[in-house]
Amino acid sequence: MVKKIRVLVAKPGLDGHDRGAKIVARALRDAGMEVVYTGLHQTAEQIVNTAMQEDVDVVGLSLLSGAHMTLFVDVAVLLKEKQMDDVLLIGGGIIPQEDVPRLKKAGIAEVFGPGTPVEEIVRYIKKNVKR
Amino acid sequence: MTDLAEKIIAGDHRSIARLITQVENNAPDAVETMKQIHPHTGQASIIGVTGVMGGGKSSLIFELALAYRTEGKKVGIIAIDPTSPFSGGALLGDRIRMTELSMDEGVFIRSMGTRGMMGGLTSSLYDVVEILDAAGMNVILIETVGVGQDEVDIVKIADTTLVVLVPGLGDSVQTIKAGLMEIADIFVVNKADKTGVEQTVAELESMLDLVNNQERRIPIVATSAKEKKGIQQLVVQIAEHQAYLKKSQTFEKRRRQRYEAELIEIIRKRLMDFIFDEKKLKTTVDCCIDQISKKELDPYSAADQILGKILK
């Protein structure tokens, strides 16, 4: 039996910048994970539905527009609603430090800001993946 | 019947997703469920979409799925991308072209890595096709990885194989090459919004002229997924091909081929599991070593005995 970590990298909302998401996606691939990338402009419903069909272990959200307090939280709420709490939810992008505690309270396990070495994200996922 | 099998037959998406993960990971739990769903399979049309890298296969599948949805059919999509032979990881990006389908409850999309399998497919593909079939999908669209010229394994699974080409791939010499060009049930010249479509179609036609004994001339359909052109014509050609399969009894033959390939794959996997389970292999082998060193047994007879036990 060979278990591979499957990750969904998703861009919620209207922000059109996905270089960061693509770099992270590549780094996770190079760390031996299977990474599904959805492309831009996803709604929270689309992200959660995709996570369900792809049966991923991790959902990574990337957002640079400032709408994280709404969109990240929407995804967390929907995952809970669909009893997908065993999916590790993480986020990254331009997120002010003062928002991080509230995001964590809402169910986002960890937030990675600009300048985070990709190895740190890989390590975090490998250590914290729930299933 | 297992709980999971029941839910899959009822078409529950999360259960489909779970069982696919189990078969991909080669989990022992999957076997019982796979056994139980088999009697519920055989209804779906299986359409393979293969062809060159960057030929627009994902966009074409998206358009085909939309067309089948307007006919009220349930659609399963399996999109395969290459697994890195170095890291074992994979970037699965085919969904980018299919975003609009992600909220449609009549569509189930799964992205898969090849996980070391050659031939443009992945080794659990047979299982995944069975799962989607049992879950009531009327049409299953399989996108292979972008292929070169001899990754042709899709014909072992699909009822109808579409070979997708684009204009400007090269002169007519390319069109008589073996492999990919021999497996098409329908040729699709995609990106027909670009120049050179007529030439590509003409080259394919002249290649087909050289084929002897044509009981069925392979149709060529020019499509533009971007401009949504030629899709309806492609849907019609697929339906005609499937009608032809049933009329000519080729359908039964193809299904038998699929089961044969599937069975061989299961046997291959089990043998590989045994061989790569070093601990188990060592214990099995160990018990013969004494006899071999005492000349009570020769290595060949020992191998026969061991293989006999595995194959029993």
Short mmCIF file of C-alpha atoms in Angstrom, two decimals:
data_model
loop_
_atom_site.label_atom_id
_atom_site.label_comp_id
_atom_site.label_asym_id
_atom_site.label_seq_id
_atom_site.Cartn_x
_atom_site.Cartn_y
_atom_site.Cartn_z
CA MET A 1 0.00 0.00 0.00
CA VAL A 2 1.44 3.33 -1.07
CA LYS A 3 -0.21 6.37 0.39
CA LYS A 4 0.51 9.64 -1.37
CA ILE A 5 -0.38 13.01 0.10
CA ARG A 6 -2.91 14.72 -2.19
CA VAL A 7 -3.18 18.49 -2.02
CA LEU A 8 -5.62 20.92 -3.59
CA VAL A 9 -4.07 24.31 -4.32
CA ALA A 10 -6.86 26.80 -4.91
CA LYS A 11 -7.27 30.48 -5.66
CA PRO A 12 -10.54 31.74 -4.19
CA GLY A 13 -12.17 34.98 -5.22
CA LEU A 14 -11.37 37.55 -7.81
CA ASP A 15 -7.65 38.03 -7.37
CA GLY A 16 -5.79 37.03 -10.53
CA HIS A 17 -2.28 36.52 -9.27
CA ASP A 18 -1.28 32.90 -9.13
CA ARG A 19 2.48 32.87 -9.38
CA GLY A 20 2.80 32.16 -5.66
CA ALA A 21 0.24 29.37 -5.83
CA LYS A 22 2.08 27.81 -8.77
CA ILE A 23 5.44 27.98 -7.01
CA VAL A 24 3.99 26.28 -3.95
CA ALA A 25 2.25 23.69 -6.15
CA ARG A 26 5.56 22.87 -7.83
CA ALA A 27 7.42 22.63 -4.54
CA LEU A 28 4.83 20.21 -3.18
CA ARG A 29 5.07 18.13 -6.34
CA ASP A 30 8.85 18.03 -5.96
CA ALA A 31 8.31 16.82 -2.40
CA GLY A 32 6.45 13.81 -3.82
CA MET A 33 2.87 14.98 -3.37
CA GLU A 34 0.05 14.87 -5.89
CA VAL A 35 -1.11 18.44 -6.37
CA VAL A 36 -4.39 19.37 -7.99
CA TYR A 37 -4.43 22.96 -9.17
CA THR A 38 -7.82 24.50 -9.92
CA GLY A 39 -6.92 27.74 -11.62
CA LEU A 40 -8.21 31.19 -10.74
CA HIS A 41 -11.49 32.61 -9.52
CA GLN A 42 -12.91 29.71 -7.50
CA THR A 43 -15.88 30.06 -5.18
CA ALA A 44 -15.72 28.43 -1.74
CA GLU A 45 -18.35 25.92 -2.90
CA GLN A 46 -16.28 24.97 -5.96
CA ILE A 47 -13.17 24.50 -3.83
CA VAL A 48 -14.89 22.28 -1.30
CA ASN A 49 -16.65 20.25 -4.01
CA THR A 50 -13.36 19.75 -5.84
CA ALA A 51 -11.65 18.76 -2.58
CA MET A 52 -14.36 16.16 -2.05
CA GLN A 53 -14.16 14.64 -5.56
CA GLU A 54 -10.37 14.63 -5.53
CA ASP A 55 -10.39 13.25 -1.96
CA VAL A 56 -7.46 15.44 -0.97
CA ASP A 57 -5.72 15.40 2.40
CA VAL A 58 -4.83 19.09 2.29
CA VAL A 59 -6.43 22.25 0.91
CA GLY A 60 -4.07 25.19 0.40
CA LEU A 61 -5.67 28.55 -0.32
CA SER A 62 -3.79 31.46 -1.83
CA LEU A 63 -5.14 34.98 -1.73
CA LEU A 64 -3.59 38.37 -2.30
CA SER A 65 -6.63 40.59 -2.57
CA GLY A 66 -7.43 41.08 1.11
CA ALA A 67 -10.67 39.12 1.09
CA HIS A 68 -9.22 36.27 3.18
CA MET A 69 -11.36 37.00 6.24
CA THR A 70 -14.43 36.16 4.15
CA LEU A 71 -13.18 33.59 1.64
CA PHE A 72 -10.84 31.54 3.82
CA VAL A 73 -13.47 31.38 6.52
CA ASP A 74 -16.17 30.39 3.99
CA VAL A 75 -14.06 27.41 2.91
CA ALA A 76 -13.44 26.41 6.55
CA VAL A 77 -17.15 26.61 7.36
CA LEU A 78 -18.14 24.59 4.28
CA LEU A 79 -15.56 21.89 5.01
CA LYS A 80 -16.98 21.55 8.50
CA GLU A 81 -20.53 21.50 7.18
CA LYS A 82 -19.67 18.63 4.84
CA GLN A 83 -17.93 16.76 7.65
CA MET A 84 -14.59 17.11 5.94
CA ASP A 85 -12.81 18.28 9.10
CA ASP A 86 -10.13 15.67 8.49
CA VAL A 87 -8.83 17.79 5.62
CA LEU A 88 -5.91 19.99 6.66
CA LEU A 89 -6.73 23.58 5.65
CA ILE A 90 -3.88 26.04 5.23
CA GLY A 91 -3.57 29.46 3.64
CA GLY A 92 -1.05 31.88 2.27
CA GLY A 93 -0.63 35.20 0.54
CA ILE A 94 -0.81 38.76 1.76
CA ILE A 95 -2.32 38.22 5.20
CA PRO A 96 -1.78 40.83 7.94
CA GLN A 97 -0.38 39.34 11.16
CA GLU A 98 -3.31 40.61 13.22
CA ASP A 99 -5.75 38.53 11.12
CA VAL A 100 -3.91 35.27 11.71
CA PRO A 101 -5.33 34.44 15.18
CA ARG A 102 -8.88 34.98 13.93
CA LEU A 103 -8.25 32.80 10.90
CA LYS A 104 -6.84 30.07 13.10
CA LYS A 105 -9.86 30.29 15.34
CA ALA A 106 -12.07 29.86 12.29
CA GLY A 107 -10.35 26.61 11.34
CA ILE A 108 -7.42 27.58 9.13
CA ALA A 109 -4.64 25.47 10.64
CA GLU A 110 -1.71 27.63 9.55
CA VAL A 111 -1.04 30.77 7.52
CA PHE A 112 2.13 31.28 5.49
CA GLY A 113 3.11 34.82 4.57
CA PRO A 114 5.39 36.22 1.87
CA GLY A 115 8.98 35.01 2.11
CA THR A 116 8.11 31.66 3.70
CA PRO A 117 10.61 29.07 2.43
CA VAL A 118 8.66 26.39 0.54
CA GLU A 119 10.47 23.71 2.56
CA GLU A 120 8.69 25.03 5.64
CA ILE A 121 5.30 24.44 3.99
CA VAL A 122 6.35 20.92 2.92
CA ARG A 123 7.52 20.15 6.47
CA TYR A 124 4.34 21.53 7.97
CA ILE A 125 2.11 19.44 5.70
CA LYS A 126 4.04 16.23 6.27
CA LYS A 127 3.90 16.73 10.02
CA ASN A 128 0.27 17.77 10.30
CA VAL A 129 -1.62 15.86 7.62
CA LYS A 130 -4.51 14.25 9.43
CA ARG A 131 -5.11 11.07 7.49
CA MET B 1 -22.69 -5.64 0.81
CA THR B 2 -20.31 -3.09 2.32
CA ASP B 3 -21.66 0.30 3.24
CA LEU B 4 -19.28 1.88 0.74
CA ALA B 5 -20.44 -0.36 -2.13
CA GLU B 6 -24.06 0.55 -1.43
CA LYS B 7 -23.33 4.26 -1.43
CA ILE B 8 -21.35 4.02 -4.64
CA ILE B 9 -24.14 2.22 -6.44
CA ALA B 10 -26.44 5.00 -5.20
CA GLY B 11 -24.06 7.46 -6.88
CA ASP B 12 -22.70 9.20 -3.76
CA HIS B 13 -19.79 11.37 -4.83
CA ARG B 14 -17.83 11.25 -1.60
CA SER B 15 -17.94 7.46 -1.53
CA ILE B 16 -16.78 7.32 -5.16
CA ALA B 17 -13.88 9.59 -4.23
CA ARG B 18 -12.94 7.48 -1.21
CA LEU B 19 -12.90 4.19 -3.10
CA ILE B 20 -10.82 5.72 -5.90
CA THR B 21 -8.25 6.77 -3.30
CA GLN B 22 -8.24 3.24 -1.89
CA VAL B 23 -7.60 1.62 -5.28
CA GLU B 24 -4.96 4.22 -6.13
CA ASN B 25 -3.15 3.45 -2.89
CA ASN B 26 -3.55 -0.26 -3.47
CA ALA B 27 -5.34 -0.54 -0.12
CA PRO B 28 -6.46 -4.06 0.82
CA ASP B 29 -9.85 -2.67 1.99
CA ALA B 30 -10.75 -1.82 -1.58
CA VAL B 31 -10.85 -5.41 -2.82
CA GLU B 32 -14.11 -6.45 -1.16
CA THR B 33 -15.94 -3.34 -2.41
CA MET B 34 -14.55 -3.78 -5.93
CA LYS B 35 -15.86 -7.35 -5.96
CA GLN B 36 -19.30 -6.21 -4.89
CA ILE B 37 -19.73 -3.42 -7.41
CA HIS B 38 -18.68 -5.47 -10.45
CA PRO B 39 -22.19 -6.88 -11.14
CA HIS B 40 -23.45 -3.28 -11.32
CA THR B 41 -21.11 -2.28 -14.16
CA GLY B 42 -21.33 -2.44 -17.92
CA GLN B 43 -23.78 0.36 -18.69
CA ALA B 44 -21.39 3.26 -19.33
CA SER B 45 -19.92 4.30 -22.66
CA ILE B 46 -16.19 4.60 -22.25
CA ILE B 47 -14.54 7.20 -24.41
CA GLY B 48 -10.77 7.61 -24.48
CA VAL B 49 -9.27 10.91 -25.49
CA THR B 50 -5.60 10.76 -26.38
CA GLY B 51 -3.20 12.72 -28.52
CA VAL B 52 -0.30 15.09 -28.55
CA MET B 53 0.70 17.35 -25.68
CA GLY B 54 -0.99 20.71 -25.85
CA GLY B 55 -3.60 19.44 -28.31
CA GLY B 56 -6.44 20.80 -26.22
CA LYS B 57 -7.66 17.48 -24.83
CA SER B 58 -8.93 18.97 -21.54
CA SER B 59 -10.87 21.73 -23.27
CA LEU B 60 -12.33 19.23 -25.71
CA ILE B 61 -13.42 16.95 -22.86
CA PHE B 62 -15.03 19.93 -21.15
CA GLU B 63 -17.05 20.69 -24.30
CA LEU B 64 -18.03 17.03 -24.76
CA ALA B 65 -19.12 16.82 -21.13
CA LEU B 66 -21.32 19.91 -21.58
CA ALA B 67 -22.87 18.35 -24.69
CA TYR B 68 -23.65 15.09 -22.86
CA ARG B 69 -25.07 17.02 -19.92
CA THR B 70 -27.59 18.75 -22.21
CA GLU B 71 -28.68 15.24 -23.24
CA GLY B 72 -29.25 14.58 -19.53
CA LYS B 73 -26.45 12.05 -19.26
CA LYS B 74 -24.28 11.69 -16.18
CA VAL B 75 -20.62 12.17 -16.96
CA GLY B 76 -17.51 10.84 -15.24
CA ILE B 77 -14.17 12.33 -16.19
CA ILE B 78 -10.77 10.81 -15.44
CA ALA B 79 -7.91 13.17 -16.21
CA ILE B 80 -4.43 11.66 -16.11
CA ASP B 81 -1.22 13.67 -15.81
CA PRO B 82 2.34 12.40 -15.54
CA THR B 83 3.89 11.50 -12.20
CA SER B 84 7.48 12.69 -11.87
CA PRO B 85 9.82 9.71 -12.07
CA PHE B 86 12.21 11.65 -9.82
CA SER B 87 10.09 12.88 -6.93
CA GLY B 88 7.02 10.66 -7.29
CA GLY B 89 4.90 13.80 -7.13
CA ALA B 90 2.55 15.11 -9.79
CA LEU B 91 0.97 18.37 -10.79
CA LEU B 92 -2.59 17.66 -11.89
CA GLY B 93 -3.87 20.66 -13.78
CA ASP B 94 -6.55 19.39 -16.14
CA ARG B 95 -9.36 20.73 -13.97
CA ILE B 96 -8.34 24.28 -14.84
CA ARG B 97 -10.16 23.83 -18.16
CA MET B 98 -13.22 22.30 -16.51
CA THR B 99 -14.03 24.73 -13.69
CA GLU B 100 -17.57 25.30 -14.89
CA LEU B 101 -18.38 21.63 -14.27
CA SER B 102 -17.26 21.60 -10.65
CA MET B 103 -20.68 22.45 -9.23
CA ASP B 104 -22.66 20.14 -11.53
CA GLU B 105 -23.95 17.16 -9.54
CA GLY B 106 -24.22 15.12 -12.73
CA VAL B 107 -20.47 15.32 -13.26
CA PHE B 108 -17.67 13.66 -11.32
CA ILE B 109 -14.10 14.63 -12.16
CA ARG B 110 -11.01 12.92 -10.82
CA SER B 111 -7.40 13.88 -11.55
CA MET B 112 -4.84 11.11 -11.40
CA GLY B 113 -1.06 10.76 -11.67
CA THR B 114 0.43 7.95 -13.78
CA ARG B 115 2.32 6.68 -10.70
CA GLY B 116 5.03 4.94 -12.67
CA MET B 117 2.81 3.28 -15.28
CA MET B 118 3.93 3.55 -18.90
CA GLY B 119 1.62 3.85 -21.88
CA GLY B 120 -0.13 7.09 -20.96
CA LEU B 121 -2.41 5.61 -18.28
CA THR B 122 -2.32 4.74 -14.59
CA SER B 123 -2.52 1.21 -13.24
CA SER B 124 -5.66 1.74 -11.19
CA LEU B 125 -7.54 3.11 -14.20
CA TYR B 126 -9.46 -0.13 -14.78
CA ASP B 127 -10.76 0.04 -11.22
CA VAL B 128 -11.68 3.71 -11.50
CA VAL B 129 -13.65 3.03 -14.69
CA GLU B 130 -15.53 0.23 -12.90
CA ILE B 131 -16.29 2.53 -9.96
CA LEU B 132 -17.68 5.34 -12.13
CA ASP B 133 -19.66 2.82 -14.18
CA ALA B 134 -21.18 1.23 -11.07
CA ALA B 135 -22.00 4.70 -9.74
CA GLY B 136 -24.30 5.24 -12.73
CA MET B 137 -22.24 7.45 -15.02
CA ASN B 138 -23.63 7.12 -18.54
CA VAL B 139 -20.49 8.40 -20.19
CA ILE B 140 -16.91 8.08 -18.92
CA LEU B 141 -14.36 10.34 -20.58
CA ILE B 142 -10.72 9.39 -20.05
CA GLU B 143 -7.98 11.89 -20.80
CA THR B 144 -4.58 10.26 -21.19
CA VAL B 145 -1.36 12.13 -20.61
CA GLY B 146 -0.10 13.99 -23.66
CA VAL B 147 1.43 11.20 -25.72
CA GLY B 148 4.12 10.80 -28.33
CA GLN B 149 3.65 8.06 -30.86
CA ASP B 150 3.40 4.73 -29.12
CA GLU B 151 1.50 5.25 -25.88
CA VAL B 152 -1.56 3.40 -27.03
CA ASP B 153 -2.83 1.50 -23.98
CA ILE B 154 -6.06 3.49 -23.93
CA VAL B 155 -7.48 1.14 -26.60
CA LYS B 156 -7.51 -1.64 -24.02
CA ILE B 157 -10.05 0.27 -21.95
CA ALA B 158 -12.07 2.56 -24.20
CA ASP B 159 -15.01 1.58 -26.39
CA THR B 160 -14.27 4.56 -28.60
CA THR B 161 -10.84 6.16 -28.88
CA LEU B 162 -10.45 9.73 -30.08
CA VAL B 163 -7.01 10.71 -31.31
CA VAL B 164 -6.64 14.46 -31.02
CA LEU B 165 -4.27 16.25 -33.39
CA VAL B 166 -3.70 19.91 -34.13
CA PRO B 167 -2.83 21.72 -37.34
CA GLY B 168 0.83 22.15 -38.19
CA LEU B 169 2.29 19.07 -36.53
CA GLY B 170 4.54 18.26 -39.45
CA ASP B 171 4.43 17.06 -43.02
CA SER B 172 2.60 14.05 -44.32
CA VAL B 173 5.38 11.66 -43.27
CA GLN B 174 4.13 12.05 -39.72
CA THR B 175 0.71 10.83 -40.71
CA ILE B 176 1.83 7.37 -41.75
CA LYS B 177 3.71 6.68 -38.54
CA ALA B 178 2.71 3.68 -36.51
CA GLY B 179 1.26 3.57 -33.04
CA LEU B 180 -0.93 6.48 -32.10
CA MET B 181 -2.19 6.83 -35.65
CA GLU B 182 -3.36 3.20 -35.71
CA ILE B 183 -5.62 3.31 -32.67
CA ALA B 184 -8.08 6.02 -33.66
CA ASP B 185 -11.77 5.25 -33.99
CA ILE B 186 -12.24 8.93 -34.74
CA PHE B 187 -9.60 11.52 -35.61
CA VAL B 188 -10.19 14.95 -34.11
CA VAL B 189 -8.32 17.90 -35.56
CA ASN B 190 -8.70 20.35 -32.71
CA LYS B 191 -7.83 24.04 -32.66
CA ALA B 192 -9.56 24.40 -36.02
CA ASP B 193 -9.55 28.13 -35.41
CA LYS B 194 -5.87 28.05 -36.36
CA THR B 195 -4.54 27.99 -39.89
CA GLY B 196 -3.57 24.75 -41.58
CA VAL B 197 -6.66 22.70 -40.63
CA GLU B 198 -7.52 21.86 -44.23
CA GLN B 199 -4.00 20.58 -44.83
CA THR B 200 -3.99 18.40 -41.72
CA VAL B 201 -7.40 16.97 -42.62
CA ALA B 202 -6.26 16.35 -46.20
CA GLU B 203 -3.12 14.58 -45.01
CA LEU B 204 -5.15 12.35 -42.72
CA GLU B 205 -7.58 11.61 -45.57
CA SER B 206 -4.75 10.60 -47.87
CA MET B 207 -3.29 8.42 -45.14
CA LEU B 208 -6.67 6.72 -44.72
CA ASP B 209 -6.84 6.20 -48.50
CA LEU B 210 -3.83 3.91 -48.18
CA VAL B 211 -5.51 1.60 -45.69
CA ASN B 212 -6.81 -1.57 -47.28
CA ASN B 213 -9.87 -3.51 -46.19
CA GLN B 214 -11.77 -0.68 -44.65
CA GLU B 215 -15.03 -1.99 -43.37
CA ARG B 216 -15.43 1.33 -41.64
CA ARG B 217 -13.70 4.48 -42.82
CA ILE B 218 -12.34 6.37 -39.81
CA PRO B 219 -14.05 9.75 -39.68
CA ILE B 220 -12.13 12.99 -39.23
CA VAL B 221 -13.81 15.79 -37.30
CA ALA B 222 -12.41 19.32 -37.15
CA THR B 223 -13.23 20.99 -33.83
CA SER B 224 -12.49 24.18 -32.05
CA ALA B 225 -13.04 23.83 -28.32
CA LYS B 226 -12.27 27.54 -28.05
CA GLU B 227 -14.98 28.58 -30.50
CA LYS B 228 -17.23 25.66 -29.58
CA LYS B 229 -17.28 24.40 -33.17
CA GLY B 230 -17.57 20.83 -34.38
CA ILE B 231 -18.52 19.48 -30.95
CA GLN B 232 -22.01 18.38 -31.94
CA GLN B 233 -20.60 16.69 -35.02
CA LEU B 234 -18.12 14.86 -32.79
CA VAL B 235 -20.91 13.71 -30.48
CA VAL B 236 -22.76 12.33 -33.51
CA GLN B 237 -19.66 10.51 -34.75
CA ILE B 238 -19.08 8.96 -31.32
CA ALA B 239 -22.70 7.73 -31.25
CA GLU B 240 -22.33 6.32 -34.76
CA HIS B 241 -19.15 4.52 -33.79
CA GLN B 242 -20.85 2.97 -30.78
CA ALA B 243 -23.79 1.88 -32.93
CA TYR B 244 -21.28 0.35 -35.36
CA LEU B 245 -19.54 -1.52 -32.50
CA LYS B 246 -22.81 -3.07 -31.38
CA LYS B 247 -23.92 -3.94 -34.92
CA SER B 248 -20.63 -5.56 -35.84
CA GLN B 249 -20.26 -7.44 -32.55
CA THR B 250 -16.97 -5.60 -32.01
CA PHE B 251 -18.42 -4.17 -28.81
CA GLU B 252 -18.42 -7.49 -27.02
CA LYS B 253 -14.91 -8.16 -28.32
CA ARG B 254 -13.62 -4.84 -26.96
CA ARG B 255 -15.23 -5.37 -23.58
CA ARG B 256 -13.62 -8.81 -23.40
CA GLN B 257 -10.27 -7.20 -24.26
CA ARG B 258 -10.74 -4.76 -21.41
CA TYR B 259 -11.50 -7.47 -18.89
CA GLU B 260 -8.52 -9.45 -20.12
CA ALA B 261 -6.21 -6.44 -19.69
CA GLU B 262 -7.75 -5.69 -16.30
CA LEU B 263 -7.27 -9.24 -15.07
CA ILE B 264 -3.66 -9.31 -16.26
CA GLU B 265 -3.08 -6.00 -14.49
CA ILE B 266 -4.46 -7.35 -11.19
CA ILE B 267 -2.25 -10.43 -11.46
CA ARG B 268 0.75 -8.26 -12.33
CA LYS B 269 0.10 -6.02 -9.34
CA ARG B 270 -0.23 -8.94 -6.95
CA LEU B 271 2.99 -10.52 -8.19
CA MET B 272 4.78 -7.19 -7.92
CA ASP B 273 3.44 -6.73 -4.40
CA PHE B 274 4.84 -10.10 -3.47
CA ILE B 275 8.21 -9.47 -5.08
CA PHE B 276 8.59 -6.02 -3.57
CA ASP B 277 7.47 -7.13 -0.12
CA GLU B 278 11.06 -7.94 0.82
CA LYS B 279 10.30 -9.34 4.23
CA LYS B 280 7.69 -11.75 2.94
CA LEU B 281 9.85 -12.69 -0.02
CA LYS B 282 12.82 -13.38 2.24
CA THR B 283 10.85 -15.61 4.63
CA THR B 284 9.42 -17.56 1.69
CA VAL B 285 12.80 -18.01 0.09
CA ASP B 286 14.62 -18.73 3.36
CA CYS B 287 12.87 -22.01 3.99
CA CYS B 288 14.31 -23.48 0.78
CA ILE B 289 17.90 -22.34 1.25
CA ASP B 290 18.74 -25.10 3.73
CA GLN B 291 17.50 -27.77 1.35
CA ILE B 292 19.37 -26.23 -1.55
CA SER B 293 22.64 -26.15 0.37
CA LYS B 294 22.16 -29.76 1.46
CA LYS B 295 21.53 -30.66 -2.20
CA GLU B 296 18.09 -31.98 -1.31
CA LEU B 297 16.62 -29.45 -3.70
CA ASP B 298 17.93 -27.51 -6.69
CA PRO B 299 17.22 -23.77 -7.06
CA TYR B 300 14.98 -24.26 -10.11
CA SER B 301 12.71 -26.75 -8.37
CA ALA B 302 12.64 -24.47 -5.35
CA ALA B 303 11.53 -21.57 -7.56
CA ASP B 304 8.80 -23.78 -9.08
CA GLN B 305 7.56 -24.67 -5.61
CA ILE B 306 7.48 -21.06 -4.45
CA LEU B 307 5.80 -19.79 -7.60
CA GLY B 308 3.30 -22.62 -7.34
CA LYS B 309 2.40 -21.41 -3.86
CA ILE B 310 1.96 -17.78 -4.96
CA LEU B 311 -0.09 -18.66 -8.00
CA LYS B 312 -2.30 -21.08 -6.10
#
